[in-house]
Amino acid sequence: MFIGGMSNNYTIPISNLSRVTPINTDNSVDSASKVPGTTECQTCENRKYVDGSNENDVSYKTPGVIKPEESYAKVSSHEREHVANAIAKGNKPGAKLISASVTLKMGMCPECGKAYVSGGVTSTAIKYSEENPYEKNRKSYESGFFKGNNVDVSA
């Protein structure tokens, strides 16, 4: 069958594999060809996820295995736990949640070519009121410690 001058006799896998899988006219795959993603590879079986934050009440504080097909749901759910913690902190008296955003990182298995969510980052901004004059003075004093920490003197 030709569509727009193109033949559908070959399927190009959605990965960085360097070969093409031949397809027969009855839409079956030759038994000699290995179809990417049909078996679980060792890399995917042994990939472990662990939380690197300082929040003790979130999942994956101990390393755990997540299948590539489940990675989006589980990683995004884990990142929502961080957002829920930020909302709880922002709802305390004297605090206001300014923003909370989640960024998911994608990866591609080098062995089987499956795409998966490799991790995530939750960024939050909480503004605390400075009604206490001692707290205001402390922040003013401590700001002197941070000035000049990110100066590039090589230029």
mmCIF file of N, CA, C and O in Angstrom, residues 3-4 8 17 30 38 40 43 50 55 58 72 76 78 81 96 105 112-113 115 121 123 138 140 148:
data_model
loop_
_atom_site.group_PDB
_atom_site.id
_atom_site.type_symbol
_atom_site.label_atom_id
_atom_site.label_comp_id
_atom_site.label_asym_id
_atom_site.label_seq_id
_atom_site.Cartn_x
_atom_site.Cartn_y
_atom_site.Cartn_z
ATOM 1 N N ILE A 3 0.946 5.398 0.277
ATOM 2 C CA ILE A 3 0.224 6.620 0.627
ATOM 3 C C ILE A 3 1.176 7.775 0.371
ATOM 4 O O ILE A 3 2.211 7.890 1.025
ATOM 5 N N GLY A 4 0.847 8.594 -0.572
ATOM 6 C CA GLY A 4 1.696 9.740 -0.881
ATOM 7 C C GLY A 4 3.091 9.331 -1.329
ATOM 8 O O GLY A 4 4.054 10.008 -1.023
ATOM 9 N N ASN A 8 4.371 1.339 3.427
ATOM 10 C CA ASN A 8 4.250 1.010 4.838
ATOM 11 C C ASN A 8 4.809 -0.380 5.141
ATOM 12 O O ASN A 8 4.373 -1.036 6.066
ATOM 13 N N LEU A 17 17.053 3.526 18.030
ATOM 14 C CA LEU A 17 17.522 2.262 17.478
ATOM 15 C C LEU A 17 17.953 2.474 16.035
ATOM 16 O O LEU A 17 17.349 3.245 15.293
ATOM 17 N N ASP A 30 8.268 -10.541 11.279
ATOM 18 C CA ASP A 30 9.094 -11.729 11.120
ATOM 19 C C ASP A 30 9.575 -12.201 12.482
ATOM 20 O O ASP A 30 9.941 -11.401 13.335
ATOM 21 N N THR A 38 9.037 -5.460 23.711
ATOM 22 C CA THR A 38 8.199 -6.621 23.986
ATOM 23 C C THR A 38 8.632 -7.340 25.257
ATOM 24 O O THR A 38 7.825 -7.997 25.881
ATOM 25 N N GLU A 40 10.907 -7.015 29.037
ATOM 26 C CA GLU A 40 11.457 -6.064 29.995
ATOM 27 C C GLU A 40 12.969 -6.179 30.000
ATOM 28 O O GLU A 40 13.516 -7.248 30.191
ATOM 29 N N THR A 43 17.911 -2.936 32.286
ATOM 30 C CA THR A 43 18.037 -1.541 32.705
ATOM 31 C C THR A 43 16.733 -1.045 33.306
ATOM 32 O O THR A 43 16.730 -0.406 34.366
ATOM 33 N N VAL A 50 14.504 7.492 43.997
ATOM 34 C CA VAL A 50 14.588 7.875 45.406
ATOM 35 C C VAL A 50 14.417 9.392 45.504
ATOM 36 O O VAL A 50 14.869 10.136 44.629
ATOM 37 N N GLU A 55 12.079 16.653 52.916
ATOM 38 C CA GLU A 55 10.743 16.418 53.460
ATOM 39 C C GLU A 55 10.604 14.935 53.795
ATOM 40 O O GLU A 55 10.752 14.085 52.918
ATOM 41 N N VAL A 58 7.079 12.336 52.413
ATOM 42 C CA VAL A 58 6.758 12.041 51.018
ATOM 43 C C VAL A 58 7.224 10.632 50.673
ATOM 44 O O VAL A 58 8.044 10.048 51.380
ATOM 45 N N TYR A 72 5.148 8.008 34.721
ATOM 46 C CA TYR A 72 4.477 9.316 34.698
ATOM 47 C C TYR A 72 3.515 9.441 35.879
ATOM 48 O O TYR A 72 3.544 10.429 36.615
ATOM 49 N N SER A 76 4.586 11.944 38.984
ATOM 50 C CA SER A 76 3.752 13.141 39.115
ATOM 51 C C SER A 76 2.962 13.111 40.419
ATOM 52 O O SER A 76 2.774 14.149 41.058
ATOM 53 N N HIS A 78 4.031 11.725 43.187
ATOM 54 C CA HIS A 78 5.029 12.048 44.213
ATOM 55 C C HIS A 78 5.275 13.558 44.263
ATOM 56 O O HIS A 78 5.348 14.146 45.349
ATOM 57 N N GLU A 81 2.742 15.435 46.137
ATOM 58 C CA GLU A 81 2.915 15.407 47.596
ATOM 59 C C GLU A 81 3.728 16.618 48.052
ATOM 60 O O GLU A 81 3.419 17.224 49.080
ATOM 61 N N LYS A 96 2.233 32.925 53.053
ATOM 62 C CA LYS A 96 1.384 32.967 51.860
ATOM 63 C C LYS A 96 2.115 32.248 50.733
ATOM 64 O O LYS A 96 3.262 32.592 50.404
ATOM 65 N N LYS A 105 11.079 15.331 34.331
ATOM 66 C CA LYS A 105 12.211 15.070 33.435
ATOM 67 C C LYS A 105 11.975 13.754 32.716
ATOM 68 O O LYS A 105 11.590 12.770 33.325
ATOM 69 N N CYS A 112 16.325 -0.711 25.685
ATOM 70 C CA CYS A 112 15.108 -1.113 24.968
ATOM 71 C C CYS A 112 14.447 0.037 24.213
ATOM 72 O O CYS A 112 13.540 -0.186 23.422
ATOM 73 N N GLY A 113 14.856 1.279 24.465
ATOM 74 C CA GLY A 113 14.308 2.414 23.736
ATOM 75 C C GLY A 113 13.006 2.965 24.268
ATOM 76 O O GLY A 113 12.397 3.819 23.640
ATOM 77 N N ALA A 115 10.534 5.261 26.414
ATOM 78 C CA ALA A 115 10.551 6.575 27.053
ATOM 79 C C ALA A 115 9.940 6.427 28.443
ATOM 80 O O ALA A 115 9.019 5.644 28.653
ATOM 81 N N VAL A 121 10.995 17.860 39.594
ATOM 82 C CA VAL A 121 11.425 18.918 40.495
ATOM 83 C C VAL A 121 10.208 19.783 40.808
ATOM 84 O O VAL A 121 9.494 20.204 39.901
ATOM 85 N N SER A 123 9.156 23.313 42.497
ATOM 86 C CA SER A 123 9.669 24.608 42.953
ATOM 87 C C SER A 123 8.528 25.369 43.597
ATOM 88 O O SER A 123 7.450 25.497 43.006
ATOM 89 N N ARG A 138 16.988 39.984 61.882
ATOM 90 C CA ARG A 138 17.775 38.778 61.634
ATOM 91 C C ARG A 138 17.988 38.574 60.139
ATOM 92 O O ARG A 138 19.093 38.283 59.681
ATOM 93 N N SER A 140 17.902 40.880 57.827
ATOM 94 C CA SER A 140 18.789 41.932 57.352
ATOM 95 C C SER A 140 20.238 41.596 57.668
ATOM 96 O O SER A 140 21.133 41.779 56.850
ATOM 97 N N GLY A 148 27.692 38.349 47.416
ATOM 98 C CA GLY A 148 28.960 38.013 46.799
ATOM 99 C C GLY A 148 29.231 36.525 46.650
ATOM 100 O O GLY A 148 30.275 36.129 46.159
#
